[in-house]
Amino acid sequence: MKKNKIKYMLLFAVCLMMLSFAGCKAGQDEEVSLAEGQNALYFLSSEGYSLKKVAFRLEASDPEGKMKEVMELLKTAPEGCKSVINAKTPILSYELEEDTVNINCSEQYNDTKPGDELLLRAAIVKSLTGVDGIKGVRFFVNSQPLVGISGEEVGLMDDSAFENSIDHRFAEYEATLYFADETGTKLVAEKRKVSYPVDGSKEYYVVQELIGGPEEAGHYPALKKEVKLLEASVDEGVCYLYFDPAFLNISEEVSAEVAIYSIVNTLTDLPGIGRVRFVVEGVNDPVYRNSLSLSSALPSNLDLIVIEKN
């Protein structure tokens, strides 16, 4: 038993050396060629908002063994990359069922930032489905199917699930997010770097950061995590946000103005946006919490902002 353990550790060390040799310096997919018998493993770039492809060989001979080896290898990154899985990654278990890997995560997985979650999921799915005998991956949270930020189940994923939404490249933008102060009647600013797919909506991911809540002490959520943004787009200086009808009646612990203008003030701080229009599915003249009309595009309200003392 001890000899087998030592043998496995040596094989694992060899794999890591091979990964370090291939390295993240190779950059994007088109710059990395796979020799016969090699597989592709995906890591986070050093900046943390793109994926890097690394060529490597697996020592295991069967799909289940390869699955376990890939999940272990994703914990250690070559020079210039970041690991995909670390001690804070809320993965509870994973198993191979026929040709599908089922990954079960804890409730904390839902607290992962949207951009980070998409990169994590893409790296794992793309790495696993590159293995012979593994055709798809499903994610679960507390044994329940993972629900995406659109409110729908993510379902079975393979490599093609990320072709249009990620393309291995993310951009990063430093946004000013507005959250509630301790009274729930004013807004306080918080700088935050937001990563988003280069072919996606920056505005969508900025609002998702708002929904995720503040990181600084003395700042409080202006929106509950139950808020589901369906889509975001920008046209002629107006940012259009699409919600389902439940958005209008979600009870918040802050004033209606603070909840709405946390979104408006945040988005109008982005280049090219002067107003925000709230579009609610099936509602012609939406009224938020029976008190604030959303029937027209709203400009920023700077009177709600409190300038904090350092």
mmCIF file of N, CA, C and O in Angstrom, residues 126-195:
data_model
loop_
_atom_site.group_PDB
_atom_site.id
_atom_site.type_symbol
_atom_site.label_atom_id
_atom_site.label_comp_id
_atom_site.label_asym_id
_atom_site.label_seq_id
_atom_site.Cartn_x
_atom_site.Cartn_y
_atom_site.Cartn_z
ATOM 1 N N LYS A 126 -14.497 22.230 -19.591
ATOM 2 C CA LYS A 126 -13.649 22.068 -20.768
ATOM 3 C C LYS A 126 -12.514 21.076 -20.501
ATOM 4 O O LYS A 126 -12.125 20.309 -21.377
ATOM 5 N N SER A 127 -11.985 21.077 -19.289
ATOM 6 C CA SER A 127 -10.917 20.145 -18.937
ATOM 7 C C SER A 127 -11.428 18.705 -18.882
ATOM 8 O O SER A 127 -10.794 17.785 -19.394
ATOM 9 N N LEU A 128 -12.593 18.510 -18.267
ATOM 10 C CA LEU A 128 -13.121 17.159 -18.097
ATOM 11 C C LEU A 128 -13.641 16.568 -19.404
ATOM 12 O O LEU A 128 -13.439 15.384 -19.687
ATOM 13 N N THR A 129 -14.311 17.381 -20.217
ATOM 14 C CA THR A 129 -14.897 16.833 -21.445
ATOM 15 C C THR A 129 -13.857 16.618 -22.540
ATOM 16 O O THR A 129 -14.180 16.076 -23.598
ATOM 17 N N GLY A 130 -12.621 17.012 -22.281
ATOM 18 C CA GLY A 130 -11.541 16.693 -23.202
ATOM 19 C C GLY A 130 -10.992 15.291 -22.978
ATOM 20 O O GLY A 130 -10.126 14.827 -23.722
ATOM 21 N N VAL A 131 -11.507 14.614 -21.964
ATOM 22 C CA VAL A 131 -11.061 13.258 -21.618
ATOM 23 C C VAL A 131 -11.920 12.239 -22.356
ATOM 24 O O VAL A 131 -13.158 12.350 -22.370
ATOM 25 N N ASP A 132 -11.297 11.243 -22.948
ATOM 26 C CA ASP A 132 -12.040 10.166 -23.604
ATOM 27 C C ASP A 132 -12.932 9.458 -22.591
ATOM 28 O O ASP A 132 -12.494 9.090 -21.504
ATOM 29 N N GLY A 133 -14.192 9.294 -22.955
ATOM 30 C CA GLY A 133 -15.127 8.626 -22.057
ATOM 31 C C GLY A 133 -15.956 9.566 -21.224
ATOM 32 O O GLY A 133 -16.872 9.136 -20.514
ATOM 33 N N ILE A 134 -15.658 10.881 -21.266
ATOM 34 C CA ILE A 134 -16.453 11.877 -20.547
ATOM 35 C C ILE A 134 -17.051 12.844 -21.569
ATOM 36 O O ILE A 134 -16.328 13.544 -22.275
ATOM 37 N N LYS A 135 -18.372 12.854 -21.658
ATOM 38 C CA LYS A 135 -19.045 13.676 -22.664
ATOM 39 C C LYS A 135 -19.723 14.920 -22.095
ATOM 40 O O LYS A 135 -20.028 15.847 -22.838
ATOM 41 N N GLY A 136 -19.992 14.925 -20.792
ATOM 42 C CA GLY A 136 -20.688 16.072 -20.224
ATOM 43 C C GLY A 136 -20.467 16.213 -18.732
ATOM 44 O O GLY A 136 -19.981 15.298 -18.066
ATOM 45 N N VAL A 137 -20.823 17.405 -18.206
ATOM 46 C CA VAL A 137 -20.673 17.712 -16.781
ATOM 47 C C VAL A 137 -21.940 18.406 -16.301
ATOM 48 O O VAL A 137 -22.473 19.287 -16.993
ATOM 49 N N ARG A 138 -22.402 18.004 -15.139
ATOM 50 C CA ARG A 138 -23.524 18.688 -14.494
ATOM 51 C C ARG A 138 -23.074 19.232 -13.147
ATOM 52 O O ARG A 138 -22.345 18.569 -12.421
ATOM 53 N N PHE A 139 -23.519 20.448 -12.820
ATOM 54 C CA PHE A 139 -23.235 21.048 -11.516
ATOM 55 C C PHE A 139 -24.503 21.034 -10.662
ATOM 56 O O PHE A 139 -25.606 21.293 -11.157
ATOM 57 N N PHE A 140 -24.302 20.741 -9.374
ATOM 58 C CA PHE A 140 -25.394 20.751 -8.409
ATOM 59 C C PHE A 140 -24.986 21.598 -7.200
ATOM 60 O O PHE A 140 -23.804 21.706 -6.886
ATOM 61 N N VAL A 141 -25.972 22.195 -6.534
ATOM 62 C CA VAL A 141 -25.745 22.912 -5.278
ATOM 63 C C VAL A 141 -26.622 22.254 -4.230
ATOM 64 O O VAL A 141 -27.857 22.241 -4.360
ATOM 65 N N ASN A 142 -25.991 21.688 -3.211
ATOM 66 C CA ASN A 142 -26.727 20.912 -2.198
ATOM 67 C C ASN A 142 -27.619 19.864 -2.855
ATOM 68 O O ASN A 142 -28.804 19.714 -2.504
ATOM 69 N N SER A 143 -27.058 19.187 -3.851
ATOM 70 C CA SER A 143 -27.724 18.088 -4.571
ATOM 71 C C SER A 143 -28.881 18.543 -5.455
ATOM 72 O O SER A 143 -29.585 17.703 -6.017
ATOM 73 N N GLN A 144 -29.078 19.858 -5.586
ATOM 74 C CA GLN A 144 -30.099 20.389 -6.485
ATOM 75 C C GLN A 144 -29.413 20.967 -7.727
ATOM 76 O O GLN A 144 -28.333 21.536 -7.635
ATOM 77 N N PRO A 145 -30.041 20.831 -8.920
ATOM 78 C CA PRO A 145 -29.415 21.345 -10.148
ATOM 79 C C PRO A 145 -29.035 22.816 -10.028
ATOM 80 O O PRO A 145 -29.797 23.626 -9.477
ATOM 81 N N LEU A 146 -27.837 23.154 -10.509
ATOM 82 C CA LEU A 146 -27.372 24.540 -10.473
ATOM 83 C C LEU A 146 -28.294 25.426 -11.298
ATOM 84 O O LEU A 146 -28.645 25.095 -12.439
ATOM 85 N N VAL A 147 -28.668 26.569 -10.727
ATOM 86 C CA VAL A 147 -29.492 27.560 -11.414
ATOM 87 C C VAL A 147 -28.608 28.734 -11.781
ATOM 88 O O VAL A 147 -27.886 29.272 -10.943
ATOM 89 N N GLY A 148 -28.647 29.133 -13.050
ATOM 90 C CA GLY A 148 -27.818 30.240 -13.521
ATOM 91 C C GLY A 148 -28.375 31.583 -13.113
ATOM 92 O O GLY A 148 -29.458 31.677 -12.519
ATOM 93 N N ILE A 149 -27.660 32.646 -13.462
ATOM 94 C CA ILE A 149 -28.095 33.987 -13.078
ATOM 95 C C ILE A 149 -29.350 34.416 -13.828
ATOM 96 O O ILE A 149 -29.994 35.392 -13.472
ATOM 97 N N SER A 150 -29.722 33.656 -14.873
ATOM 98 C CA SER A 150 -30.966 33.925 -15.592
ATOM 99 C C SER A 150 -32.165 33.332 -14.876
ATOM 100 O O SER A 150 -33.310 33.599 -15.240
ATOM 101 N N GLY A 151 -31.916 32.487 -13.835
ATOM 102 C CA GLY A 151 -32.994 31.846 -13.105
ATOM 103 C C GLY A 151 -33.350 30.475 -13.641
ATOM 104 O O GLY A 151 -34.216 29.796 -13.086
ATOM 105 N N GLU A 152 -32.698 30.025 -14.703
ATOM 106 C CA GLU A 152 -32.976 28.720 -15.290
ATOM 107 C C GLU A 152 -31.876 27.727 -14.927
ATOM 108 O O GLU A 152 -30.735 28.108 -14.669
ATOM 109 N N GLU A 153 -32.247 26.428 -14.934
ATOM 110 C CA GLU A 153 -31.257 25.396 -14.652
ATOM 111 C C GLU A 153 -30.171 25.391 -15.724
ATOM 112 O O GLU A 153 -30.449 25.515 -16.910
ATOM 113 N N VAL A 154 -28.923 25.245 -15.280
ATOM 114 C CA VAL A 154 -27.802 25.241 -16.212
ATOM 115 C C VAL A 154 -27.790 23.954 -17.034
ATOM 116 O O VAL A 154 -27.550 23.964 -18.238
ATOM 117 N N GLY A 155 -28.058 22.821 -16.388
ATOM 118 C CA GLY A 155 -28.168 21.553 -17.093
ATOM 119 C C GLY A 155 -26.834 20.951 -17.506
ATOM 120 O O GLY A 155 -25.768 21.329 -17.022
ATOM 121 N N LEU A 156 -26.901 19.994 -18.434
ATOM 122 C CA LEU A 156 -25.717 19.275 -18.904
ATOM 123 C C LEU A 156 -24.875 20.168 -19.802
ATOM 124 O O LEU A 156 -25.385 20.826 -20.705
ATOM 125 N N MET A 157 -23.564 20.187 -19.544
ATOM 126 C CA MET A 157 -22.648 21.032 -20.312
ATOM 127 C C MET A 157 -21.534 20.202 -20.928
ATOM 128 O O MET A 157 -21.058 19.239 -20.323
ATOM 129 N N ASP A 158 -21.129 20.596 -22.126
ATOM 130 C CA ASP A 158 -19.915 20.055 -22.718
ATOM 131 C C ASP A 158 -19.058 21.227 -23.191
ATOM 132 O O ASP A 158 -19.368 22.387 -22.889
ATOM 133 N N ASP A 159 -18.003 20.960 -23.919
ATOM 134 C CA ASP A 159 -17.088 22.012 -24.350
ATOM 135 C C ASP A 159 -17.796 23.104 -25.139
ATOM 136 O O ASP A 159 -17.487 24.291 -25.008
ATOM 137 N N SER A 160 -18.790 22.730 -25.943
ATOM 138 C CA SER A 160 -19.469 23.696 -26.812
ATOM 139 C C SER A 160 -20.339 24.677 -26.031
ATOM 140 O O SER A 160 -20.743 25.713 -26.563
ATOM 141 N N ALA A 161 -20.643 24.370 -24.755
ATOM 142 C CA ALA A 161 -21.507 25.246 -23.960
ATOM 143 C C ALA A 161 -20.895 26.618 -23.751
ATOM 144 O O ALA A 161 -21.602 27.573 -23.427
ATOM 145 N N PHE A 162 -19.580 26.745 -23.947
ATOM 146 C CA PHE A 162 -18.904 28.008 -23.650
ATOM 147 C C PHE A 162 -18.315 28.676 -24.892
ATOM 148 O O PHE A 162 -17.608 29.659 -24.783
ATOM 149 N N GLU A 163 -18.620 28.148 -26.064
ATOM 150 C CA GLU A 163 -18.030 28.707 -27.278
ATOM 151 C C GLU A 163 -18.424 30.155 -27.500
ATOM 152 O O GLU A 163 -17.603 30.999 -27.825
ATOM 153 N N ASN A 164 -19.723 30.472 -27.315
ATOM 154 C CA ASN A 164 -20.192 31.824 -27.589
ATOM 155 C C ASN A 164 -20.120 32.739 -26.381
ATOM 156 O O ASN A 164 -19.941 33.944 -26.508
ATOM 157 N N SER A 165 -20.256 32.154 -25.183
ATOM 158 C CA SER A 165 -20.363 32.998 -23.994
ATOM 159 C C SER A 165 -19.038 33.336 -23.355
ATOM 160 O O SER A 165 -18.946 34.239 -22.546
ATOM 161 N N ILE A 166 -17.966 32.616 -23.714
ATOM 162 C CA ILE A 166 -16.708 32.881 -23.019
ATOM 163 C C ILE A 166 -15.521 33.054 -23.952
ATOM 164 O O ILE A 166 -14.746 33.987 -23.818
ATOM 165 N N ASP A 167 -15.375 32.165 -24.918
ATOM 166 C CA ASP A 167 -14.277 32.250 -25.891
ATOM 167 C C ASP A 167 -12.926 32.443 -25.200
ATOM 168 O O ASP A 167 -12.009 33.030 -25.762
ATOM 169 N N HIS A 168 -12.833 32.025 -23.932
ATOM 170 C CA HIS A 168 -11.602 32.037 -23.140
ATOM 171 C C HIS A 168 -11.108 33.445 -22.790
ATOM 172 O O HIS A 168 -10.031 33.596 -22.266
ATOM 173 N N ARG A 169 -11.861 34.494 -23.104
ATOM 174 C CA ARG A 169 -11.358 35.847 -22.865
ATOM 175 C C ARG A 169 -12.357 36.663 -22.052
ATOM 176 O O ARG A 169 -13.531 36.746 -22.398
ATOM 177 N N PHE A 170 -11.843 37.275 -21.007
ATOM 178 C CA PHE A 170 -12.645 38.170 -20.189
ATOM 179 C C PHE A 170 -11.954 39.531 -20.167
ATOM 180 O O PHE A 170 -10.741 39.635 -20.329
ATOM 181 N N ALA A 171 -12.743 40.554 -19.976
ATOM 182 C CA ALA A 171 -12.199 41.891 -19.761
ATOM 183 C C ALA A 171 -12.468 42.270 -18.305
ATOM 184 O O ALA A 171 -13.259 41.628 -17.626
ATOM 185 N N GLU A 172 -11.821 43.309 -17.853
ATOM 186 C CA GLU A 172 -12.004 43.760 -16.477
ATOM 187 C C GLU A 172 -12.244 45.253 -16.477
ATOM 188 O O GLU A 172 -11.600 46.011 -17.222
ATOM 189 N N TYR A 173 -13.189 45.689 -15.647
ATOM 190 C CA TYR A 173 -13.526 47.113 -15.563
ATOM 191 C C TYR A 173 -13.675 47.494 -14.097
ATOM 192 O O TYR A 173 -14.307 46.774 -13.316
ATOM 193 N N GLU A 174 -13.083 48.622 -13.730
ATOM 194 C CA GLU A 174 -13.236 49.106 -12.349
ATOM 195 C C GLU A 174 -14.472 49.988 -12.278
ATOM 196 O O GLU A 174 -14.490 51.108 -12.781
ATOM 197 N N ALA A 175 -15.516 49.456 -11.665
ATOM 198 C CA ALA A 175 -16.780 50.168 -11.563
ATOM 199 C C ALA A 175 -16.950 50.777 -10.177
ATOM 200 O O ALA A 175 -16.350 50.328 -9.203
ATOM 201 N N THR A 176 -17.776 51.806 -10.106
ATOM 202 C CA THR A 176 -18.193 52.372 -8.829
ATOM 203 C C THR A 176 -19.585 51.844 -8.532
ATOM 204 O O THR A 176 -20.544 52.179 -9.234
ATOM 205 N N LEU A 177 -19.687 50.994 -7.539
ATOM 206 C CA LEU A 177 -20.972 50.404 -7.168
ATOM 207 C C LEU A 177 -21.562 51.170 -5.985
ATOM 208 O O LEU A 177 -20.835 51.607 -5.093
ATOM 209 N N TYR A 178 -22.867 51.307 -5.988
ATOM 210 C CA TYR A 178 -23.532 52.028 -4.904
ATOM 211 C C TYR A 178 -24.391 51.078 -4.079
ATOM 212 O O TYR A 178 -25.264 50.384 -4.598
ATOM 213 N N PHE A 179 -24.104 51.067 -2.762
ATOM 214 C CA PHE A 179 -24.839 50.237 -1.827
ATOM 215 C C PHE A 179 -25.523 51.119 -0.786
ATOM 216 O O PHE A 179 -25.316 52.337 -0.757
ATOM 217 N N ALA A 180 -26.319 50.511 0.073
ATOM 218 C CA ALA A 180 -27.033 51.262 1.105
ATOM 219 C C ALA A 180 -26.116 51.585 2.277
ATOM 220 O O ALA A 180 -25.188 50.838 2.584
ATOM 221 N N ASP A 181 -26.398 52.726 2.918
ATOM 222 C CA ASP A 181 -25.692 53.022 4.162
ATOM 223 C C ASP A 181 -26.446 52.345 5.306
ATOM 224 O O ASP A 181 -27.424 51.620 5.081
ATOM 225 N N GLU A 182 -26.015 52.568 6.522
ATOM 226 C CA GLU A 182 -26.618 51.865 7.659
ATOM 227 C C GLU A 182 -28.062 52.270 7.915
ATOM 228 O O GLU A 182 -28.829 51.522 8.532
ATOM 229 N N THR A 183 -28.480 53.447 7.413
ATOM 230 C CA THR A 183 -29.866 53.890 7.609
ATOM 231 C C THR A 183 -30.805 53.307 6.559
ATOM 232 O O THR A 183 -32.023 53.298 6.750
ATOM 233 N N GLY A 184 -30.251 52.838 5.438
ATOM 234 C CA GLY A 184 -31.079 52.306 4.362
ATOM 235 C C GLY A 184 -31.758 53.372 3.531
ATOM 236 O O GLY A 184 -32.622 53.072 2.694
ATOM 237 N N THR A 185 -31.357 54.652 3.742
ATOM 238 C CA THR A 185 -31.988 55.758 3.011
ATOM 239 C C THR A 185 -31.000 56.528 2.133
ATOM 240 O O THR A 185 -31.402 57.437 1.418
ATOM 241 N N LYS A 186 -29.728 56.170 2.206
ATOM 242 C CA LYS A 186 -28.698 56.837 1.412
ATOM 243 C C LYS A 186 -27.808 55.799 0.738
ATOM 244 O O LYS A 186 -27.813 54.615 1.093
ATOM 245 N N LEU A 187 -27.015 56.269 -0.225
ATOM 246 C CA LEU A 187 -26.118 55.398 -0.964
ATOM 247 C C LEU A 187 -24.662 55.727 -0.655
ATOM 248 O O LEU A 187 -24.302 56.893 -0.467
ATOM 249 N N VAL A 188 -23.833 54.691 -0.604
ATOM 250 C CA VAL A 188 -22.394 54.863 -0.411
ATOM 251 C C VAL A 188 -21.677 54.137 -1.546
ATOM 252 O O VAL A 188 -22.130 53.096 -2.035
ATOM 253 N N ALA A 189 -20.554 54.711 -1.959
ATOM 254 C CA ALA A 189 -19.833 54.192 -3.123
ATOM 255 C C ALA A 189 -18.789 53.159 -2.719
ATOM 256 O O ALA A 189 -18.198 53.233 -1.639
ATOM 257 N N GLU A 190 -18.581 52.211 -3.619
ATOM 258 C CA GLU A 190 -17.573 51.167 -3.395
ATOM 259 C C GLU A 190 -16.940 50.812 -4.742
ATOM 260 O O GLU A 190 -17.639 50.434 -5.678
ATOM 261 N N LYS A 191 -15.632 50.959 -4.825
ATOM 262 C CA LYS A 191 -14.909 50.600 -6.053
ATOM 263 C C LYS A 191 -14.789 49.081 -6.135
ATOM 264 O O LYS A 191 -14.496 48.417 -5.152
ATOM 265 N N ARG A 192 -14.975 48.538 -7.343
ATOM 266 C CA ARG A 192 -14.919 47.091 -7.510
ATOM 267 C C ARG A 192 -14.463 46.758 -8.928
ATOM 268 O O ARG A 192 -14.953 47.332 -9.899
ATOM 269 N N LYS A 193 -13.518 45.842 -9.052
ATOM 270 C CA LYS A 193 -13.140 45.353 -10.374
ATOM 271 C C LYS A 193 -14.113 44.265 -10.794
ATOM 272 O O LYS A 193 -14.296 43.280 -10.087
ATOM 273 N N VAL A 194 -14.735 44.462 -11.946
ATOM 274 C CA VAL A 194 -15.749 43.543 -12.449
ATOM 275 C C VAL A 194 -15.224 42.879 -13.713
ATOM 276 O O VAL A 194 -14.829 43.559 -14.664
ATOM 277 N N SER A 195 -15.197 41.552 -13.718
ATOM 278 C CA SER A 195 -14.792 40.825 -14.918
ATOM 279 C C SER A 195 -16.042 40.382 -15.673
ATOM 280 O O SER A 195 -17.060 40.043 -15.071
#
